[in-house]
Coordinates of C-alpha atoms in Angstrom, one line a residue:
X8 CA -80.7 38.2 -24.2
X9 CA -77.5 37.1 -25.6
X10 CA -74.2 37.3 -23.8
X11 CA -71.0 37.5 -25.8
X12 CA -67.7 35.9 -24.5
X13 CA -64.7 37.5 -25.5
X14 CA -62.4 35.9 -23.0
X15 CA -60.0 33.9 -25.2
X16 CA -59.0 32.0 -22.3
X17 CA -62.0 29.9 -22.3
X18 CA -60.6 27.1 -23.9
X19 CA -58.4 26.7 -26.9
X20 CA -61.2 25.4 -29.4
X21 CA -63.4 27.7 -28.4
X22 CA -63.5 30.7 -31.1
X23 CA -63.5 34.1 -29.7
X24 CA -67.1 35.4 -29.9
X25 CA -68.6 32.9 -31.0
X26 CA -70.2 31.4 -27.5
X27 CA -73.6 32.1 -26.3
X28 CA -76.4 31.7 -23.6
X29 CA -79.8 32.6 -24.0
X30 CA -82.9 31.9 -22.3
X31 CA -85.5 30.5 -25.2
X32 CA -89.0 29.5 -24.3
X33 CA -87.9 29.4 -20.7
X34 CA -85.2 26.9 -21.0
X35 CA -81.7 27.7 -20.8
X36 CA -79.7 27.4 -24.1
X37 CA -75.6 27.5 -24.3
X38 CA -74.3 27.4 -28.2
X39 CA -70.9 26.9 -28.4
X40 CA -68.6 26.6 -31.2
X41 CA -65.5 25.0 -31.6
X42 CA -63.0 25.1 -34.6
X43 CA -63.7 21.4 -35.4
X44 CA -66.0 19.0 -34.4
X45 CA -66.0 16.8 -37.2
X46 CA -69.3 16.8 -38.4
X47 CA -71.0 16.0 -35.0
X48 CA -73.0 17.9 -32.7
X49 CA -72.7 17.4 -29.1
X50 CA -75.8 18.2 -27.4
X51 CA -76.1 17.6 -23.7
X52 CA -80.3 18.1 -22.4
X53 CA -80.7 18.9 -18.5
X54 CA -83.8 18.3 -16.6
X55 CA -83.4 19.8 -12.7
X56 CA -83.7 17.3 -9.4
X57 CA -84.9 19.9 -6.8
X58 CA -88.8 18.7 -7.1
X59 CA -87.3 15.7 -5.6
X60 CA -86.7 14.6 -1.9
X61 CA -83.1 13.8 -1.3
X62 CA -84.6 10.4 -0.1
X63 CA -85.2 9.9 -4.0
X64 CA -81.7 11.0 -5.2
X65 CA -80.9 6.7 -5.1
X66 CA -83.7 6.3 -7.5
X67 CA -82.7 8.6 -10.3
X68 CA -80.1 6.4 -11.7
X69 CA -82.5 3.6 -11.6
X70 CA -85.2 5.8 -13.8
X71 CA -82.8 7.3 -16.6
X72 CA -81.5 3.7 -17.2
X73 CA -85.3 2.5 -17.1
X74 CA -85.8 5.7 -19.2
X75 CA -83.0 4.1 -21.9
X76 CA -83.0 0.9 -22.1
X77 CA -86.7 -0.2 -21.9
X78 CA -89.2 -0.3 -24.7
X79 CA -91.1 2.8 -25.7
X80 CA -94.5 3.3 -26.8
X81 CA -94.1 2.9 -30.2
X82 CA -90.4 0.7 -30.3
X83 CA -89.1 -2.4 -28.7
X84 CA -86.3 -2.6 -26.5
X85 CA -84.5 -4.1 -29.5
X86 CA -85.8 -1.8 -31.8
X87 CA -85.2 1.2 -29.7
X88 CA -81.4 0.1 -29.3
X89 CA -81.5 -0.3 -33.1
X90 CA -82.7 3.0 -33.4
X91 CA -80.5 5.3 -31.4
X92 CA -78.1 4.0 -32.7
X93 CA -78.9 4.8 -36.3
X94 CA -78.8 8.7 -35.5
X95 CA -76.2 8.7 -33.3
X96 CA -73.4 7.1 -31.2
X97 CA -76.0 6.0 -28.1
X98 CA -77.8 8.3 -25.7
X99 CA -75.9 7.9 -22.0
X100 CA -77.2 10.0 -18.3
X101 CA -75.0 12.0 -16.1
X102 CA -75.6 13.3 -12.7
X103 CA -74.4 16.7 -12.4
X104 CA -74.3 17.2 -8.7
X105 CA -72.1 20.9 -8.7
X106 CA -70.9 23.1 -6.3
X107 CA -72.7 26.5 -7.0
X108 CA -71.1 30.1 -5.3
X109 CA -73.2 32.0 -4.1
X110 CA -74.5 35.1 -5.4
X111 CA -72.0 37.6 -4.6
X112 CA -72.6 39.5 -1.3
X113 CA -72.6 42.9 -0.4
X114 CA -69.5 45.0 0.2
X115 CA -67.7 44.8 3.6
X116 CA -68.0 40.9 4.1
X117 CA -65.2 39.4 4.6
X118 CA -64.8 36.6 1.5
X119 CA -65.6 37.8 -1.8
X120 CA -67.5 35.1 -3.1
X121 CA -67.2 36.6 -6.5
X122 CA -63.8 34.2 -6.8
X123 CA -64.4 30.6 -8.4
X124 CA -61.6 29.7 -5.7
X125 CA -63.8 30.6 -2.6
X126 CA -63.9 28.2 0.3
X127 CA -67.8 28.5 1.0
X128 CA -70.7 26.8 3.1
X129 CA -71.7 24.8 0.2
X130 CA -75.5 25.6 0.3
X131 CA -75.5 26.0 -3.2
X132 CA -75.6 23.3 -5.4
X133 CA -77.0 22.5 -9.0
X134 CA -78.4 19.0 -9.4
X135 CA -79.4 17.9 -12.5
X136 CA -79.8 14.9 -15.0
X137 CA -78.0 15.0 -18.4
X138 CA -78.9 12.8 -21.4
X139 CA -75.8 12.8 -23.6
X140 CA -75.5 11.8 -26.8
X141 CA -73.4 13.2 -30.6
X142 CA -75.0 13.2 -33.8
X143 CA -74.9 14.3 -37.4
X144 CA -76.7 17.3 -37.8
X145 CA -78.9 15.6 -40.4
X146 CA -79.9 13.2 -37.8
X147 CA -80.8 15.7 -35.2
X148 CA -84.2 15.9 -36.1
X149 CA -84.5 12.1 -35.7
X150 CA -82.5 12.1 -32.1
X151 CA -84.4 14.7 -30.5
X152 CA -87.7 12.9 -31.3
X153 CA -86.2 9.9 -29.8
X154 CA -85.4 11.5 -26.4
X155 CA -88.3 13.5 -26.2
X156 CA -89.9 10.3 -26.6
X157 CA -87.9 8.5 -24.1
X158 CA -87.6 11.7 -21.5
X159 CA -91.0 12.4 -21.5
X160 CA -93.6 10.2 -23.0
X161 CA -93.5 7.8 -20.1
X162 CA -95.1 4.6 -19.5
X163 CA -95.5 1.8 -16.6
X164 CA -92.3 0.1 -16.1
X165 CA -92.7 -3.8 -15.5
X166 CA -91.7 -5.3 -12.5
X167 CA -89.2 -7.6 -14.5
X168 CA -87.6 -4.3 -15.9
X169 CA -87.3 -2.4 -12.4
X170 CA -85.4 -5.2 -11.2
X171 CA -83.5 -6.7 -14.1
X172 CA -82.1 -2.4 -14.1
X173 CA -81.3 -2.6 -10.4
X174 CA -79.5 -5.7 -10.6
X175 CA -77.5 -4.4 -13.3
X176 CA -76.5 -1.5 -12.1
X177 CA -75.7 -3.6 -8.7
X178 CA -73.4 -5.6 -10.8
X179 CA -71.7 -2.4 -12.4
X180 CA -70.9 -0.7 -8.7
X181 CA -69.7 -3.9 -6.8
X182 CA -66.8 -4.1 -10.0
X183 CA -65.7 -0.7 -9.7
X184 CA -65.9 -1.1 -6.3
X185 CA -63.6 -3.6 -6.4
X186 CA -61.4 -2.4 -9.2
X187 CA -60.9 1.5 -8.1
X188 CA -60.8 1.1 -4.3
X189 CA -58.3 4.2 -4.0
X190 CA -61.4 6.3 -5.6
X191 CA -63.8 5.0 -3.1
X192 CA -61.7 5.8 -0.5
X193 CA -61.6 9.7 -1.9
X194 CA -65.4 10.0 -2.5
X195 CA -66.0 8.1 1.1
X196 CA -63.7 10.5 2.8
X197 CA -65.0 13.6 1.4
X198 CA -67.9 13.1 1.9
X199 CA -67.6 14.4 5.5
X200 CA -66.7 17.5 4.8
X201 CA -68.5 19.2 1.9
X202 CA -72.5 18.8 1.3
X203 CA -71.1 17.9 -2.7
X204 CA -69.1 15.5 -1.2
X205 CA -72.4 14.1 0.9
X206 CA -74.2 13.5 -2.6
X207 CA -71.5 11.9 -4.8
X208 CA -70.8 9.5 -2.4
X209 CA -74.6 8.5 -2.2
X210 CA -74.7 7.8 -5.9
X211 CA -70.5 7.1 -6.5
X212 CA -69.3 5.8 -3.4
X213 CA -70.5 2.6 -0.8
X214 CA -73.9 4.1 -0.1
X215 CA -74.8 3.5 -3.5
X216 CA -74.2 -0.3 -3.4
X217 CA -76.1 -0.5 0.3
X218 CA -79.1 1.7 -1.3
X219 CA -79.0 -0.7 -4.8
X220 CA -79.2 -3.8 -2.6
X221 CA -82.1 -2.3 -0.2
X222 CA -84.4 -1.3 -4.0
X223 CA -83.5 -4.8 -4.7
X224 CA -84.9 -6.7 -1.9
X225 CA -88.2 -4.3 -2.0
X226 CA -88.9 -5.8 -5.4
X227 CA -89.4 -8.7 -3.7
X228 CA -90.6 -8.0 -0.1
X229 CA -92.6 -4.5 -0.7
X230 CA -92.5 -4.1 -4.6
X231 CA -96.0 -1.7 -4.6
X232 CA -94.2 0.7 -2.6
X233 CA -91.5 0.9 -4.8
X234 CA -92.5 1.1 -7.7
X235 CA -94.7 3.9 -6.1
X236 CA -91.3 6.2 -5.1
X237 CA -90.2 5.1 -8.8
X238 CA -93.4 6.5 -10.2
X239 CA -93.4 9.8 -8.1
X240 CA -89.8 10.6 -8.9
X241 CA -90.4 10.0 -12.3
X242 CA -93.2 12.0 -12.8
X243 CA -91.6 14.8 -10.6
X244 CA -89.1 14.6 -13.4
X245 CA -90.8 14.9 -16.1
X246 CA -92.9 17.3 -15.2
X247 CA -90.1 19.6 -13.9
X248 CA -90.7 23.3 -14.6
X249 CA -88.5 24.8 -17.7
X250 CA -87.0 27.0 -16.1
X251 CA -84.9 24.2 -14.6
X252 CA -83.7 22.7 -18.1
X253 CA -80.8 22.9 -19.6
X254 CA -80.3 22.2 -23.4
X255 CA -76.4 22.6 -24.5
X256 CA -74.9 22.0 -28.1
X257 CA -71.5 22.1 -29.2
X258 CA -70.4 22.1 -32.7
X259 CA -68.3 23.6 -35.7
X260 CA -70.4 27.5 -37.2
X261 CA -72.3 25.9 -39.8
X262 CA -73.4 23.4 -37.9
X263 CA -75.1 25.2 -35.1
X264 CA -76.6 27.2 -37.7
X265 CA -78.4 24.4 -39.3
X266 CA -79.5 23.4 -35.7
X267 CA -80.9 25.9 -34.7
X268 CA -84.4 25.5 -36.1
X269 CA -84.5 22.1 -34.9
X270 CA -83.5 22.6 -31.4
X271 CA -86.2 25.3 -31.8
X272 CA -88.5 23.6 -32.4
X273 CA -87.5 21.0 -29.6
X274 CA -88.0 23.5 -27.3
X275 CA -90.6 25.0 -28.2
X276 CA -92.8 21.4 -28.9
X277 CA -91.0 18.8 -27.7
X278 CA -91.1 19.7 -23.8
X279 CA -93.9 19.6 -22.1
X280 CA -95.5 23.2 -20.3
X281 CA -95.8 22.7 -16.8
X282 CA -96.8 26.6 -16.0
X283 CA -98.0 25.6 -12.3
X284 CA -94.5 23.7 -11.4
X285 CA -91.8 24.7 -9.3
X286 CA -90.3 27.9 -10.6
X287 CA -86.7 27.4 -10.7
X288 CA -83.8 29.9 -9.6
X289 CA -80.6 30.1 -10.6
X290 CA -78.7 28.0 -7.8
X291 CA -76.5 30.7 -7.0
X292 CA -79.2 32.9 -5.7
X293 CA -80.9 30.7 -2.8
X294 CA -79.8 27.5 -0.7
X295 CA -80.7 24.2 -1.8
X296 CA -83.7 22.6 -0.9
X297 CA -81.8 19.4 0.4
X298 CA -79.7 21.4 2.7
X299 CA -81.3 20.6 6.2
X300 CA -81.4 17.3 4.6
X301 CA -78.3 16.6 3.7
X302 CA -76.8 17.8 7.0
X303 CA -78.9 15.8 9.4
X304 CA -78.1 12.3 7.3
X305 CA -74.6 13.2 6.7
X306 CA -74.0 13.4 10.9
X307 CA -75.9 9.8 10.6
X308 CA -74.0 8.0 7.6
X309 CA -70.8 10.6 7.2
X310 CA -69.8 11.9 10.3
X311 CA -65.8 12.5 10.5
X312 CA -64.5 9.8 11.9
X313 CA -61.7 7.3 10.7
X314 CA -63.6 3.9 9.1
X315 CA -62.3 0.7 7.9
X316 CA -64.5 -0.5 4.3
X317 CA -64.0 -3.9 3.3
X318 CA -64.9 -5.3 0.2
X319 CA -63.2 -7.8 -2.6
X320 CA -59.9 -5.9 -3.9
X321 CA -56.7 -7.1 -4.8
X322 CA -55.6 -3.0 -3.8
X323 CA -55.6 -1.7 -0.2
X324 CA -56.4 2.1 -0.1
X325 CA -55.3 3.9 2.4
X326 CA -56.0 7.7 3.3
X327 CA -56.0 10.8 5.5
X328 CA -58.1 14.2 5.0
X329 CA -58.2 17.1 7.0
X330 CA -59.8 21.1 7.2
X331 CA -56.5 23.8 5.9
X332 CA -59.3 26.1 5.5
X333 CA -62.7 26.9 7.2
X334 CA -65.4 28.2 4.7
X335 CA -66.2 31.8 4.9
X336 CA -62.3 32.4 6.2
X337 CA -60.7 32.9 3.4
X338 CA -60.1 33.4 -0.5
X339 CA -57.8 30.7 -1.6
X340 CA -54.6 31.8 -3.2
X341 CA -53.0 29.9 -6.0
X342 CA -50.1 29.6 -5.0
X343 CA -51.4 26.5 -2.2
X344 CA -51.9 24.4 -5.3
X345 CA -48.6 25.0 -6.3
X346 CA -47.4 23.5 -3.2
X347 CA -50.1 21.2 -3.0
X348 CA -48.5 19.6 -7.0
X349 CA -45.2 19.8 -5.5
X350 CA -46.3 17.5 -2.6
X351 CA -47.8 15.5 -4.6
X352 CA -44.9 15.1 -6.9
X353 CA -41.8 15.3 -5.1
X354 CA -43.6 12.8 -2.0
X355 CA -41.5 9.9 -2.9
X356 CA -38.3 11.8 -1.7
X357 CA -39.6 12.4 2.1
X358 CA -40.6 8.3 3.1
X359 CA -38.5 5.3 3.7
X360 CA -40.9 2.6 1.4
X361 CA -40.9 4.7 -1.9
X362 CA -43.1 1.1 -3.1
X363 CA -46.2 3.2 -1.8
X364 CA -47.8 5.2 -4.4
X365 CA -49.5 8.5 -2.2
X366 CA -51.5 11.2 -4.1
X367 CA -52.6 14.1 -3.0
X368 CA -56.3 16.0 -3.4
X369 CA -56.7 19.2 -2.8
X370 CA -60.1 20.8 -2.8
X371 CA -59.7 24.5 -2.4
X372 CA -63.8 25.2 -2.5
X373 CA -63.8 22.6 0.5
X374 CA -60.9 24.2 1.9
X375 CA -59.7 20.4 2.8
X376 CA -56.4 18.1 1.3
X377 CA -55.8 14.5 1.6
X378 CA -53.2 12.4 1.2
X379 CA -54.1 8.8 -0.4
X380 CA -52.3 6.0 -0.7
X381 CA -52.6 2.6 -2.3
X382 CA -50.9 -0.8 -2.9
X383 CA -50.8 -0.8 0.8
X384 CA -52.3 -2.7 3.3
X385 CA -50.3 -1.3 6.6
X386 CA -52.8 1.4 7.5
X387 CA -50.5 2.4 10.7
X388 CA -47.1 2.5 8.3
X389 CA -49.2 4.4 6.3
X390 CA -49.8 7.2 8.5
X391 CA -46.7 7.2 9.9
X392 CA -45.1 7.9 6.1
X393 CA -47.9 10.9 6.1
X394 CA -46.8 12.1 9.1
X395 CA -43.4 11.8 8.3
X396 CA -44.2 13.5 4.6
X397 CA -45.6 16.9 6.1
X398 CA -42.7 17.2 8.8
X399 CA -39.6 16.2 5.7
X400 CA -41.4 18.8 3.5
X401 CA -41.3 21.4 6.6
X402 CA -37.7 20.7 7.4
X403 CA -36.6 20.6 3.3
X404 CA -38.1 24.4 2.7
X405 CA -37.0 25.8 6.2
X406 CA -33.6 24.5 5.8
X407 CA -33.0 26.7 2.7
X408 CA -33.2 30.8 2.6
X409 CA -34.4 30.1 -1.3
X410 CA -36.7 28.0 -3.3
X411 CA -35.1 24.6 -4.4
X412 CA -35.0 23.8 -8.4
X413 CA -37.4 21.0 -8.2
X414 CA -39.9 23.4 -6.0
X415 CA -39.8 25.4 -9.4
X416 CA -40.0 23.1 -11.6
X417 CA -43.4 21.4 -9.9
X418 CA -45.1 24.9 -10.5
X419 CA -44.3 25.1 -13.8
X420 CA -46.1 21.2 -13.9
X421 CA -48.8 22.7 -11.6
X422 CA -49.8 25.0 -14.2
X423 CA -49.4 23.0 -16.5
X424 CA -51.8 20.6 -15.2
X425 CA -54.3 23.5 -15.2
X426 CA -54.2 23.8 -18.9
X427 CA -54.2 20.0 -20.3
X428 CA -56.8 20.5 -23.5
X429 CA -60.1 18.8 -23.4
X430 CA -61.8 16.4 -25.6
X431 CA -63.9 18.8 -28.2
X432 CA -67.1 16.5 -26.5
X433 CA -66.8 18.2 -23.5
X434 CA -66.1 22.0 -24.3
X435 CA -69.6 22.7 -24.1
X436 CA -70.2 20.8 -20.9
X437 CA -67.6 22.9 -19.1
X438 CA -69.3 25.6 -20.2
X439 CA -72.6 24.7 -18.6
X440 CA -70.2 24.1 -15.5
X441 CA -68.7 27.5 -15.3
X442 CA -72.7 28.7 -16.6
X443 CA -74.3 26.8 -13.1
X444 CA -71.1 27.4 -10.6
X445 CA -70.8 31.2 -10.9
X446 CA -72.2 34.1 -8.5
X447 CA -72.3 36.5 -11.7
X448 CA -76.5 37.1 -12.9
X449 CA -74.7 37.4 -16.3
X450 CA -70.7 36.9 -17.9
X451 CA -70.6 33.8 -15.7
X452 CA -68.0 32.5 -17.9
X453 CA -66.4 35.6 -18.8
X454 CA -65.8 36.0 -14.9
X455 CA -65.0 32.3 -14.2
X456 CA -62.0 32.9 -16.9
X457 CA -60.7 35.7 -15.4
X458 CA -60.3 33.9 -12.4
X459 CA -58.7 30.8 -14.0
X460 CA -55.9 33.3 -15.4
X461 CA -55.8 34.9 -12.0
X462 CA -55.2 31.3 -10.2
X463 CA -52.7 30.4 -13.3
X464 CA -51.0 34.1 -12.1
X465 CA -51.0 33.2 -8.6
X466 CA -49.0 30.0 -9.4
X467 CA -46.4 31.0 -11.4
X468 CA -45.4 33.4 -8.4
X469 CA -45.2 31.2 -5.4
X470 CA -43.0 32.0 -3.5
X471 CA -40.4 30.1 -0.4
X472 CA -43.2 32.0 1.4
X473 CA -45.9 30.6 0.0
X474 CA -44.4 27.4 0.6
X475 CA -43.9 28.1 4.3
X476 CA -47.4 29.5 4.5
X477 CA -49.2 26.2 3.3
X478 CA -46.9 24.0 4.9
X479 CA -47.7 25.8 8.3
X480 CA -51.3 25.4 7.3
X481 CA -51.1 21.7 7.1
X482 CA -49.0 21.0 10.1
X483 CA -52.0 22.8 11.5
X484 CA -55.1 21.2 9.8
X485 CA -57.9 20.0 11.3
X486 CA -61.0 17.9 12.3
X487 CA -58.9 15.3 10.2
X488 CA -59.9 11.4 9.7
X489 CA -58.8 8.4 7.7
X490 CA -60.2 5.7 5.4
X491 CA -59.0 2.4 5.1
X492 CA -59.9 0.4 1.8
X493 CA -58.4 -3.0 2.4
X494 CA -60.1 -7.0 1.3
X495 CA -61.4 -9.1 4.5
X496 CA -57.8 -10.9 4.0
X497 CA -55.7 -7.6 6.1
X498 CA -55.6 -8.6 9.8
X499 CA -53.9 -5.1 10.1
X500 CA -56.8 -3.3 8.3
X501 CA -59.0 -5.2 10.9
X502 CA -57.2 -4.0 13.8
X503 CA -56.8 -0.9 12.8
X504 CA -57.6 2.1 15.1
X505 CA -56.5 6.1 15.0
X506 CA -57.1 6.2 18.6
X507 CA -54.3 5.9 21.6
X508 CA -56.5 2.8 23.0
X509 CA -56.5 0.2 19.9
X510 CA -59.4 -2.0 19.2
X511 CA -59.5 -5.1 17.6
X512 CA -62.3 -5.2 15.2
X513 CA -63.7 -9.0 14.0
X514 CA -66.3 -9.6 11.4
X515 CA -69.0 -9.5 14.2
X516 CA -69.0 -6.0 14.3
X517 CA -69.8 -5.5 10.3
X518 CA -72.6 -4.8 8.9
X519 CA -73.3 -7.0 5.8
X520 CA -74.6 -5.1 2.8
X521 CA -74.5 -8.1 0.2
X522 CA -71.3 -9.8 -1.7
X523 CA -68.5 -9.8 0.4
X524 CA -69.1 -5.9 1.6
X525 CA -68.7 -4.5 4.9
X526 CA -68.7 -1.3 6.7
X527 CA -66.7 -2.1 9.6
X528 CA -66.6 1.1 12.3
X529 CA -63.5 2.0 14.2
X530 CA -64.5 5.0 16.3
X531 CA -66.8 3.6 19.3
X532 CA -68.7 6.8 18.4
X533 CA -69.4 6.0 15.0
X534 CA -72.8 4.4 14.1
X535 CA -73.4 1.6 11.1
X536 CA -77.3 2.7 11.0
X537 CA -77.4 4.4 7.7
X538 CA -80.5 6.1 7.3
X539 CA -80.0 8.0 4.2
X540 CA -80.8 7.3 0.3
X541 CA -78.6 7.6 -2.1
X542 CA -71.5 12.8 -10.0
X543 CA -65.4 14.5 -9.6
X544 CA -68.6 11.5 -10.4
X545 CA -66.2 9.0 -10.9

């Protein structure tokens, strides 16, 4: 059954009519067609991750780049390089670790989850892996051979190649680690407060370094074990039911046209049946299986409570996040991200050391905000200038019966913001977004663009109201907690507490997880045992 979009508000390339999802030979199949793609096809395969345990979730990355960059059956590891990238630009993995709403309930509740801007439990997810890739459309024949080939026709992984993987990927995390500590900061702090939020961090954030290094010293001291997780999670992989595939391809008319007997055929041939696997449903219609899961580990390894990371940067992070809205309270309005811009913005104007560079994210599915800042190594400044930043903003919209020029202004950017085009390579893979996150059984992105227009409505009428409203709100917020980001060198960073009675925190209290990183706890409640395993994604 084919459902036509007619909502031009989609996106911009996208030509009216001319997107579709279908269900072929079980698998989920989005066409979508843009005005120009310059001769390439994007095509973006999906393979679902709920036959796993969410003790598992740490090895996935380690078996897609296994599944990639080792040697085939019938192809070297050279060779195989060689050949990808004869048919296309190179074949890369993606976690897609999504917020899903749930289906909508019955009338008389009191949130329609039927809005994309819901705040909501956040028992829904979809988690998938994505192979990526762009190709001609005369090579598309060749490149789907090749990942059904790599995807599916597996083969014993070497102990030499398990670990050479790990230690790469090791070496990619402690740089960005290092590089982008105001990110790690956001990803460590939200994941307190949203089950999403719990499983990027395991895979983005400082869990995934501490679970790298713990797979690499089991290649050495329990390796059998190991590679017997590897080989479980592998097979549970590729012998995931269809129903929980997704195969997405983005390209100009013509183009899809001459595709289509070849992704056919790929489907139809290239996938392996497994007609006594897992049946899949839709994530909006039924909790995932990691829930209980996720929640236990997350009061273990993410509990809210202020913490002090140390690792290698030349740029102290320093942030605060707190609850504006409980889930199943509310329906967000857009008008709080209007506000929320403007804060961002206009920040500079409301602290005395304009040096600091403080952002502002607001989540309005997690109901929570935080303020971030970085180039800053004075964690108690820091949150003074917060402090000081929601009281200024207070005083500056009270103390006027009307809404001040640059308050306009920073909606007009806010919506704005909302509209920035996107490369043509990921059209389609916001479409498999808006496909996965809606509570609709069918118009999913129909419904999802209705509600973008609705947000984009909400905006342009804030109001001095409004402004008062979510100001109120965040003077309020709660169950709040900070992350500090800072190199061994910050004595403050160290001595940092949130609590009235200060504690002075020394290296003996760290735990060491390899290469000059530490989790260092400043809440006596807090607990260093992580006991869990490890997508905005970075």
């Amino acid at each position: 059954k084919y459902i036509e979009f007619q909502e031009e508000d989609i996106h911009p390339l996208l030509m009216v009519n001319q997107s579709r999802v279908s269900t072929e030979h079980q698998v989920m199949l989005a066409e979508t067609v843009v005005a120009a793609s310059y001769g390439m096809l994007f095509v973006d395969f999906g393979i679902d991750l709920r036959d796993l345990l969410l003790d598992e979730l740490v090895l996935v990355p380690v078996i897609a780049r296994l599944m990639l960059q080792t040697a085939s059956f019938d192809y070297s590891k050279e060779l195989l390089n060689h050949k990808i990238h004869q048919v296309s630009t190179g074949i890369s993995h993606e976690l897609m670790l999504l917020d899903v709403l749930p289906k909508k309930k019955d009338k008389g509740t009191s949130v329609d989850h039927q809005s994309s801007y819901s705040v909501h439990e956040g028992d829904h997810l979809a988690t998938k892996i994505f192979f990526r890739g762009q190709c001609m459309v005369e090579n598309l024949n060749e490149y789907l051979s090749l990942l059904q080939e790599l995807v599916f026709q597996g083969r014993e992984f070497t102990k030499v190649e398990i670990e050479t993987v790990i230690k790469e990927l090791i070496e990619e995390a402690q740089s960005w680690v290092e590089e982008e500590s105001h990110i790690l900061a956001d990803i460590r702090m939200e994941a307190r407060y949203s089950n999403q939020g719990f499983l990027i961090e395991q895979v983005y954030g400082i869990s995934q370094l501490q679970n790298l290094h713990s797979l690499l010293l089991k290649t050495e001291s329990d390796f059998d074990s190991l590679k017997t997780a590897l080989e479980r999670a592998h097979k549970a992989l590729v012998q995931s039911h269809r129903s929980g595939m997704v195969f997405s391809v983005t390209g100009e008319p013509e183009l899809l046209e001459e595709a289509r007997p070849i992704v056919d055929e790929f489907l139809t041939d290239g996938i392996p049946n497994n007609d006594e696997g897992t049946v899949f449903l839709h994530p909006r219609d039924a909790p995932h299986p990691w829930i209980k899961s996720i929640v236990k580990a997350q009061k273990v390894s993410s509990p809210i409570a202020d913490e002090v990371l140390i690792v290698a940067t030349p740029v102290a992070s320093v942030g605060k996040i707190g609850v504006l809205y409980p889930a199943a309270e509310t329906t967000i309005n857009g008008s709080t991200a209007a506000v929320a811009h403007y804060l961002s913005a206009a920040s500079y104007l409301y602290r005395k050391d304009r040096s600091q560079h403080i952002s502002i994210n607001y989540r309005p599915r997690h109901g929570t905000l935080q303020f971030l800042s970085t180039q800053d190594d004075s964690p108690e400044s820091t949150l003074e200038s917060l402090e000081q930043l929601r009281e200024s903003l207070s005083n500056y919209i009270l103390d006027k019966d009307y809404l001040p020029e640059d308050a306009q202004q920073a909606i007009i950017g806010a919506v704005a913001k909302e509209q920035q085009p996107e490369r043509i390579s990921q059209v389609g893979w916001h479409l498999l977004i808006d496909l996965l996150s809606s509570p609709d059984e069918e118009g999913s992105t129909r419904s999802n663009a209705k509600d973008r227009i609705q947000w984009r409505q909400e905006m342009l009428l804030t109001t001095r109201e409004d402004f008062i409203a979510f100001v109120n709100d965040l003077l309020a917020w709660r169950d709040t907690s900070v992350a500090v980001v800072s190199s061994s060198n910050s004595k403050e960073a160290l001595s940092f507490s949130n609590n009235d009675t200060s504690q002075n925190i020394t290296d003996a209290n760290a735990t060491d997880i390899g290469q000059q990183l530490s989790l260092i706890p400043v809440c006596q409640h807090w607990s260093c045992n992580f006991t869990t395993s490890s997508t905005h994604q970075r």
